[in-house]
Amino acid sequence: MAEANIQSSGGSSCDRSDALDSTGLCLLSLDGGGVRGLSSLFILKGIMDRLNHQRRQHNLSAVKPCEVFDLIGGTSTGGLIAIMLGRLQMDVDECIGAYTKLAASVFAKPLHKSRIGFFGGIKPMFDSATLDRAIQEVMTSQGVSDDALLEDGEERGCRTFVCTIDRATKDMVRLRDYKLPHESSIHTTIRKACLATAAATTFFAPVVINNRTFADGGFGANNPVDEVEGEAGNIWCPETGELKPLVKCFISIGTGNPGKQAFRDGLLKFLTETMVQIATETDNTERKFIARWAKQYDERRYFRFNVEQGLQGISLDEHDKIGTIEAATEGYLKHTSQMLRVRDCVANMHRKQSVYIEDFA
């Protein structure tokens, strides 16, 4: 068990043992952000490319994210990416290609010019059926049947979950590809889970799973770092809640600072304010999390990557701005401060030997 292996090593967290270096938990949190989710993938690619370069120098084979991270959690389009990387076990380059194609297909043609229905309700901008077909194409490309279950009973080293909102209770719900002994499970398919986490209000229609209606988790936790922390605690230390000593590397990746302009073009004022509020919530979540994890941040065990400049003019659905997203992210990663942080992140990760496959029940 991870908890026993790590906690028995002794020593302070500043003087971490080989047990933590080789088997400590690696966690990945992925923000929502529509087409700007590509920015988070380009950041992850920069990290994984450097990690695999270092591994090759030590005569080690290249690894995929699912072979490094013990838990991947995401919200909205970050949830889609989490499932691609974790449940479908794709490498980052495969995921970038699939996500680029998906975004171009889904966001190419809005359903309605007006977002207000005849009786004043808000109509979804885009076709959920198109998104569903795009998800099926990704699954087929990975040799996974389109009716495959999210949690199919198979043990995987990398656990994956996505966030969504129960429309009736307004509660955050985690859809998992694994079981927890003291948590209720929602039996669903990979496709339904993807649709549920991506069903952003005004963008896609809500999704019904087992007579419950779900919508985009980004309206409750666009930055799901707290959800990933809570889920990891439920998995590996449900009795003590002492997660921090078990964590080797915790990476949170954003989709860039959207600015206010990204939501003003063609949207009603109250919708603009809602989307800006999401961006504000994302930043506030990060500040509070760093305050709680200040020691781990200083010890280079927690990292937050988020493009600060260059994405302000790009809205959630501008699939034709992929080149701009890539250029802005590349510029961010080339900044000296970020290069040093990627270096520190990779130095932390490179001795990770394997992810856990044991049942921690």
Short mmCIF file of C-alpha atoms in Angstrom, two decimals:
data_model
loop_
_atom_site.label_atom_id
_atom_site.label_comp_id
_atom_site.label_asym_id
_atom_site.label_seq_id
_atom_site.Cartn_x
_atom_site.Cartn_y
_atom_site.Cartn_z
CA MET A 1 0.00 0.00 0.00
CA ALA A 2 1.16 3.50 -0.81
CA GLU A 3 0.45 4.83 2.64
CA ALA A 4 2.43 2.10 4.40
CA ASN A 5 5.35 2.26 2.00
CA ILE A 6 5.75 6.00 2.22
CA GLN A 7 4.99 6.64 5.85
CA SER A 8 7.35 3.93 7.04
CA SER A 9 10.30 5.66 5.40
CA GLY A 10 10.84 8.13 8.23
CA GLY A 11 12.62 11.47 7.94
CA SER A 12 11.20 14.87 7.26
CA SER A 13 9.49 15.82 4.01
CA CYS A 14 12.43 18.15 3.30
CA ASP A 15 14.71 15.09 3.47
CA ARG A 16 12.50 12.72 1.48
CA SER A 17 13.41 9.05 1.34
CA ASP A 18 13.87 6.84 -1.70
CA ALA A 19 10.42 5.41 -0.99
CA LEU A 20 8.78 8.76 -1.64
CA ASP A 21 11.05 9.47 -4.61
CA SER A 22 10.24 6.17 -6.29
CA THR A 23 6.68 5.42 -5.21
CA GLY A 24 5.19 8.65 -3.88
CA LEU A 25 1.91 9.78 -5.41
CA CYS A 26 1.85 11.82 -8.61
CA LEU A 27 -1.42 13.72 -9.12
CA LEU A 28 -2.67 15.70 -12.14
CA SER A 29 -5.49 18.27 -12.14
CA LEU A 30 -6.84 19.72 -15.42
CA ASP A 31 -8.94 22.90 -15.65
CA GLY A 32 -11.85 23.43 -18.01
CA GLY A 33 -11.63 25.98 -20.80
CA GLY A 34 -13.13 24.86 -24.10
CA VAL A 35 -10.73 24.96 -27.04
CA ARG A 36 -8.15 26.55 -24.73
CA GLY A 37 -7.80 23.09 -23.20
CA LEU A 38 -5.16 22.64 -25.89
CA SER A 39 -2.97 25.01 -23.90
CA SER A 40 -3.00 22.60 -20.96
CA LEU A 41 -2.04 19.79 -23.34
CA PHE A 42 0.86 21.77 -24.80
CA ILE A 43 2.07 22.44 -21.25
CA LEU A 44 1.79 18.76 -20.35
CA LYS A 45 3.63 17.89 -23.56
CA GLY A 46 6.49 20.17 -22.52
CA ILE A 47 6.70 18.38 -19.17
CA MET A 48 6.42 14.86 -20.60
CA ASP A 49 8.90 15.53 -23.43
CA ARG A 50 11.49 16.73 -20.95
CA LEU A 51 10.78 13.82 -18.62
CA ASN A 52 11.16 11.27 -21.42
CA HIS A 53 14.32 12.94 -22.69
CA GLN A 54 15.78 12.54 -19.23
CA ARG A 55 14.60 8.93 -19.05
CA ARG A 56 16.27 8.10 -22.37
CA GLN A 57 19.53 9.55 -21.07
CA HIS A 58 19.30 6.96 -18.28
CA ASN A 59 18.45 4.15 -20.75
CA LEU A 60 14.82 4.08 -19.66
CA SER A 61 11.86 3.79 -22.01
CA ALA A 62 9.48 6.67 -22.62
CA VAL A 63 6.31 6.81 -20.54
CA LYS A 64 2.78 8.11 -21.04
CA PRO A 65 0.95 10.22 -18.44
CA CYS A 66 -1.05 7.15 -17.34
CA GLU A 67 2.26 5.46 -16.49
CA VAL A 68 3.40 8.32 -14.26
CA PHE A 69 0.30 9.74 -12.58
CA ASP A 70 -1.59 7.78 -9.95
CA LEU A 71 -4.67 10.00 -10.30
CA ILE A 72 -5.90 12.33 -13.06
CA GLY A 73 -8.95 14.52 -12.50
CA GLY A 74 -10.53 17.11 -14.75
CA THR A 75 -13.48 19.39 -15.26
CA SER A 76 -15.39 20.17 -18.45
CA THR A 77 -12.99 19.90 -21.40
CA GLY A 78 -10.30 19.16 -18.82
CA GLY A 79 -12.44 16.15 -17.98
CA LEU A 80 -12.44 15.05 -21.61
CA ILE A 81 -8.65 15.29 -21.63
CA ALA A 82 -8.43 13.40 -18.32
CA ILE A 83 -10.40 10.49 -19.80
CA MET A 84 -8.26 10.47 -22.95
CA LEU A 85 -5.03 10.42 -20.96
CA GLY A 86 -6.15 8.16 -18.12
CA ARG A 87 -9.02 5.86 -19.08
CA LEU A 88 -8.08 5.60 -22.78
CA GLN A 89 -4.35 5.64 -21.94
CA MET A 90 -3.38 7.98 -24.79
CA ASP A 91 -0.03 9.73 -24.99
CA VAL A 92 0.03 13.53 -25.15
CA ASP A 93 0.65 13.78 -28.89
CA GLU A 94 -2.28 11.45 -29.60
CA CYS A 95 -4.44 13.51 -27.28
CA ILE A 96 -3.47 16.81 -28.94
CA GLY A 97 -4.36 15.40 -32.36
CA ALA A 98 -7.67 13.96 -31.16
CA TYR A 99 -8.64 17.07 -29.21
CA THR A 100 -7.79 19.37 -32.13
CA LYS A 101 -10.00 17.31 -34.45
CA LEU A 102 -12.77 17.14 -31.85
CA ALA A 103 -12.77 20.92 -31.30
CA ALA A 104 -12.88 21.65 -35.04
CA SER A 105 -15.79 19.26 -35.49
CA VAL A 106 -17.84 20.31 -32.47
CA PHE A 107 -17.39 24.08 -32.58
CA ALA A 108 -17.53 24.55 -36.37
CA LYS A 109 -21.27 25.25 -36.67
CA PRO A 110 -23.37 26.74 -33.85
CA LEU A 111 -26.93 25.41 -33.69
CA HIS A 112 -28.57 28.77 -33.05
CA LYS A 113 -27.71 32.37 -33.82
CA SER A 114 -29.78 33.47 -30.84
CA ARG A 115 -29.13 31.84 -27.48
CA ILE A 116 -32.53 32.80 -26.07
CA GLY A 117 -35.44 30.49 -26.80
CA PHE A 118 -39.05 31.44 -27.58
CA PHE A 119 -40.06 31.26 -23.92
CA GLY A 120 -36.92 32.95 -22.62
CA GLY A 121 -34.90 29.82 -21.91
CA ILE A 122 -31.27 29.51 -22.93
CA LYS A 123 -30.70 27.25 -25.93
CA PRO A 124 -27.48 25.27 -26.28
CA MET A 125 -25.13 26.76 -28.86
CA PHE A 126 -23.66 23.49 -30.09
CA ASP A 127 -24.91 20.03 -30.97
CA SER A 128 -24.34 17.41 -28.28
CA ALA A 129 -24.80 14.69 -30.91
CA THR A 130 -21.79 16.06 -32.79
CA LEU A 131 -19.75 15.98 -29.59
CA ASP A 132 -20.93 12.42 -28.94
CA ARG A 133 -19.84 11.32 -32.42
CA ALA A 134 -16.45 13.00 -31.96
CA ILE A 135 -15.98 11.15 -28.65
CA GLN A 136 -16.90 7.86 -30.33
CA GLU A 137 -14.27 8.50 -33.01
CA VAL A 138 -11.62 9.01 -30.34
CA MET A 139 -12.65 5.78 -28.62
CA THR A 140 -12.62 3.83 -31.88
CA SER A 141 -9.14 5.13 -32.68
CA GLN A 142 -7.98 3.62 -29.39
CA GLY A 143 -9.65 0.28 -29.97
CA VAL A 144 -12.34 0.91 -27.34
CA SER A 145 -15.98 0.05 -28.10
CA ASP A 146 -18.39 2.97 -28.09
CA ASP A 147 -20.48 1.36 -25.34
CA ALA A 148 -17.52 0.72 -23.01
CA LEU A 149 -18.14 1.46 -19.35
CA LEU A 150 -16.17 4.13 -17.55
CA GLU A 151 -15.68 1.74 -14.63
CA ASP A 152 -15.41 -1.70 -16.19
CA GLY A 153 -13.96 -3.63 -13.26
CA GLU A 154 -10.42 -3.61 -14.62
CA GLU A 155 -7.65 -2.48 -12.27
CA ARG A 156 -5.55 0.33 -13.72
CA GLY A 157 -2.53 1.95 -12.17
CA CYS A 158 -3.77 5.39 -13.13
CA ARG A 159 -7.18 6.27 -11.71
CA THR A 160 -9.30 8.83 -13.58
CA PHE A 161 -12.33 10.88 -12.60
CA VAL A 162 -14.26 13.82 -14.03
CA CYS A 163 -16.40 16.46 -12.36
CA THR A 164 -19.99 17.26 -13.23
CA ILE A 165 -22.92 18.97 -11.51
CA ASP A 166 -26.19 17.31 -10.49
CA ARG A 167 -28.79 19.75 -11.83
CA ALA A 168 -31.33 18.86 -9.12
CA THR A 169 -29.11 19.24 -6.05
CA LYS A 170 -26.39 21.55 -7.50
CA ASP A 171 -23.86 19.19 -5.90
CA MET A 172 -20.51 18.37 -7.45
CA VAL A 173 -20.36 14.72 -8.55
CA ARG A 174 -17.25 12.72 -9.45
CA LEU A 175 -17.61 10.11 -12.17
CA ARG A 176 -14.86 7.52 -11.68
CA ASP A 177 -13.24 4.70 -13.64
CA TYR A 178 -12.67 2.86 -10.34
CA LYS A 179 -14.62 1.98 -7.20
CA LEU A 180 -14.25 3.36 -3.69
CA PRO A 181 -15.54 1.26 -0.78
CA HIS A 182 -17.26 4.10 1.05
CA GLU A 183 -18.47 6.14 -1.94
CA SER A 184 -21.51 5.53 -4.11
CA SER A 185 -20.79 4.86 -7.77
CA ILE A 186 -22.68 6.06 -10.82
CA HIS A 187 -22.75 3.31 -13.42
CA THR A 188 -22.19 4.93 -16.80
CA THR A 189 -20.34 4.69 -20.09
CA ILE A 190 -17.23 6.58 -21.13
CA ARG A 191 -19.33 8.51 -23.66
CA LYS A 192 -21.91 9.60 -21.10
CA ALA A 193 -19.21 10.64 -18.64
CA CYS A 194 -17.54 12.76 -21.32
CA LEU A 195 -20.83 14.40 -22.25
CA ALA A 196 -21.73 15.03 -18.60
CA THR A 197 -18.48 16.79 -17.72
CA ALA A 198 -18.52 18.81 -20.97
CA ALA A 199 -22.20 19.85 -20.88
CA ALA A 200 -21.48 23.54 -20.28
CA THR A 201 -24.63 25.63 -19.82
CA THR A 202 -25.35 27.61 -23.03
CA PHE A 203 -22.89 25.41 -24.97
CA PHE A 204 -24.32 21.87 -24.75
CA ALA A 205 -27.52 20.26 -23.54
CA PRO A 206 -27.56 18.62 -20.09
CA VAL A 207 -27.01 14.86 -19.94
CA VAL A 208 -29.26 12.27 -18.28
CA ILE A 209 -27.56 9.34 -16.53
CA ASN A 210 -29.66 6.85 -14.54
CA ASN A 211 -32.57 9.31 -14.31
CA ARG A 212 -30.31 12.09 -13.01
CA THR A 213 -29.50 15.20 -15.03
CA PHE A 214 -25.94 16.50 -15.15
CA ALA A 215 -24.27 19.62 -16.50
CA ASP A 216 -20.73 20.93 -16.86
CA GLY A 217 -18.67 20.73 -13.67
CA GLY A 218 -16.85 23.91 -14.67
CA PHE A 219 -19.64 25.96 -13.15
CA GLY A 220 -18.73 24.58 -9.74
CA ALA A 221 -15.05 23.68 -9.96
CA ASN A 222 -13.47 24.93 -13.17
CA ASN A 223 -10.16 24.51 -11.38
CA PRO A 224 -10.66 21.02 -9.91
CA VAL A 225 -7.51 20.97 -7.76
CA ASP A 226 -9.59 20.77 -4.56
CA GLU A 227 -11.55 17.86 -6.03
CA VAL A 228 -8.32 16.03 -6.92
CA GLU A 229 -6.98 16.63 -3.42
CA GLY A 230 -10.18 15.35 -1.84
CA GLU A 231 -10.37 12.32 -4.10
CA ALA A 232 -6.75 11.37 -3.47
CA GLY A 233 -7.42 11.61 0.26
CA ASN A 234 -10.44 9.32 -0.10
CA ILE A 235 -8.36 6.76 -1.98
CA TRP A 236 -5.07 6.68 -0.08
CA CYS A 237 -5.71 8.04 3.40
CA PRO A 238 -9.46 7.93 4.15
CA GLU A 239 -8.94 7.43 7.88
CA THR A 240 -6.17 9.94 8.59
CA GLY A 241 -6.69 12.52 5.85
CA GLU A 242 -2.92 13.04 5.86
CA LEU A 243 -2.38 13.25 2.12
CA LYS A 244 0.53 15.70 1.92
CA PRO A 245 3.24 13.31 3.23
CA LEU A 246 2.26 10.82 0.52
CA VAL A 247 2.49 13.20 -2.43
CA LYS A 248 5.61 13.21 -4.56
CA CYS A 249 4.36 15.57 -7.27
CA PHE A 250 1.03 17.41 -7.63
CA ILE A 251 0.57 19.24 -10.94
CA SER A 252 -2.34 21.58 -11.68
CA ILE A 253 -2.65 22.89 -15.25
CA GLY A 254 -4.88 25.77 -16.33
CA THR A 255 -6.18 26.80 -19.74
CA GLY A 256 -4.80 30.33 -19.69
CA ASN A 257 -6.04 33.66 -18.42
CA PRO A 258 -9.14 34.31 -20.58
CA GLY A 259 -9.60 37.99 -19.71
CA LYS A 260 -13.04 39.56 -19.97
CA GLN A 261 -12.94 40.10 -23.74
CA ALA A 262 -13.11 36.37 -24.38
CA PHE A 263 -16.74 36.28 -23.25
CA ARG A 264 -18.16 39.55 -24.60
CA ASP A 265 -18.46 38.86 -28.29
CA GLY A 266 -22.10 38.00 -28.93
CA LEU A 267 -23.02 36.95 -25.40
CA LEU A 268 -25.64 38.54 -23.23
CA LYS A 269 -24.36 40.60 -20.33
CA PHE A 270 -25.44 38.18 -17.62
CA LEU A 271 -23.76 35.30 -19.41
CA THR A 272 -20.61 37.37 -19.72
CA GLU A 273 -20.66 38.00 -15.99
CA THR A 274 -21.17 34.30 -15.31
CA MET A 275 -18.16 33.29 -17.39
CA VAL A 276 -15.98 35.98 -15.85
CA GLN A 277 -17.08 34.72 -12.44
CA ILE A 278 -15.82 31.25 -13.41
CA ALA A 279 -12.43 32.70 -14.30
CA THR A 280 -12.35 34.54 -10.98
CA GLU A 281 -13.32 31.36 -9.11
CA THR A 282 -10.47 29.53 -10.84
CA ASP A 283 -7.93 32.08 -9.62
CA ASN A 284 -9.39 32.20 -6.11
CA THR A 285 -9.27 28.41 -5.86
CA GLU A 286 -5.61 28.47 -6.81
CA ARG A 287 -4.68 31.15 -4.27
CA LYS A 288 -6.41 29.31 -1.45
CA PHE A 289 -4.87 25.99 -2.46
CA ILE A 290 -1.33 27.39 -2.53
CA ALA A 291 -1.92 28.87 0.91
CA ARG A 292 -2.78 25.38 2.20
CA TRP A 293 0.04 23.70 0.29
CA ALA A 294 2.66 26.42 0.82
CA LYS A 295 5.22 24.02 2.29
CA GLN A 296 4.84 21.57 -0.60
CA TYR A 297 4.97 24.47 -3.07
CA ASP A 298 8.25 25.63 -1.56
CA GLU A 299 9.57 22.05 -1.59
CA ARG A 300 8.74 21.78 -5.30
CA ARG A 301 6.17 19.08 -4.79
CA TYR A 302 3.24 21.22 -6.00
CA PHE A 303 3.22 23.04 -9.34
CA ARG A 304 0.64 25.23 -11.05
CA PHE A 305 1.08 26.02 -14.75
CA ASN A 306 -1.21 28.51 -16.50
CA VAL A 307 -0.49 30.78 -19.47
CA GLU A 308 -0.70 34.37 -18.28
CA GLN A 309 -0.58 36.34 -21.55
CA GLY A 310 -1.70 35.69 -25.10
CA LEU A 311 -5.02 33.89 -24.64
CA GLN A 312 -7.16 36.81 -23.46
CA GLY A 313 -8.83 37.27 -26.82
CA ILE A 314 -9.71 33.61 -27.36
CA SER A 315 -13.15 32.37 -26.37
CA LEU A 316 -14.10 28.82 -25.45
CA ASP A 317 -15.25 27.91 -28.97
CA GLU A 318 -12.66 29.54 -31.26
CA HIS A 319 -11.24 26.38 -32.79
CA ASP A 320 -9.58 28.41 -35.56
CA LYS A 321 -7.20 29.96 -33.01
CA ILE A 322 -5.26 26.77 -32.30
CA GLY A 323 -2.08 28.27 -33.76
CA THR A 324 -2.38 31.25 -31.42
CA ILE A 325 -2.95 28.95 -28.45
CA GLU A 326 0.15 26.92 -29.30
CA ALA A 327 2.29 30.03 -29.83
CA ALA A 328 1.17 31.66 -26.57
CA THR A 329 1.81 28.44 -24.63
CA GLU A 330 5.20 27.96 -26.26
CA GLY A 331 6.16 31.52 -25.30
CA TYR A 332 5.03 30.87 -21.72
CA LEU A 333 7.13 27.70 -21.46
CA LYS A 334 10.19 29.46 -22.92
CA HIS A 335 10.17 32.06 -20.17
CA THR A 336 13.11 31.45 -17.86
CA SER A 337 10.98 31.16 -14.73
CA GLN A 338 8.75 28.52 -16.32
CA MET A 339 11.69 26.59 -17.75
CA LEU A 340 13.12 26.35 -14.25
CA ARG A 341 9.78 25.19 -12.85
CA VAL A 342 9.41 22.53 -15.56
CA ARG A 343 12.96 21.42 -14.77
CA ASP A 344 12.12 21.14 -11.06
CA CYS A 345 8.88 19.34 -11.84
CA VAL A 346 10.63 16.79 -14.05
CA ALA A 347 13.44 16.33 -11.53
CA ASN A 348 10.75 15.43 -9.01
CA MET A 349 8.99 12.99 -11.34
CA HIS A 350 11.81 11.17 -13.08
CA ARG A 351 12.48 8.62 -10.32
CA LYS A 352 8.88 7.53 -10.21
CA GLN A 353 9.02 3.78 -10.86
CA SER A 354 5.38 2.85 -11.29
CA VAL A 355 1.83 3.75 -10.42
CA TYR A 356 -0.15 1.70 -7.92
CA ILE A 357 -2.56 -1.00 -8.98
CA GLU A 358 -3.49 -2.34 -5.55
CA ASP A 359 -7.00 -2.13 -4.19
CA PHE A 360 -6.79 0.25 -1.23
CA ALA A 361 -10.15 -0.75 0.18
#
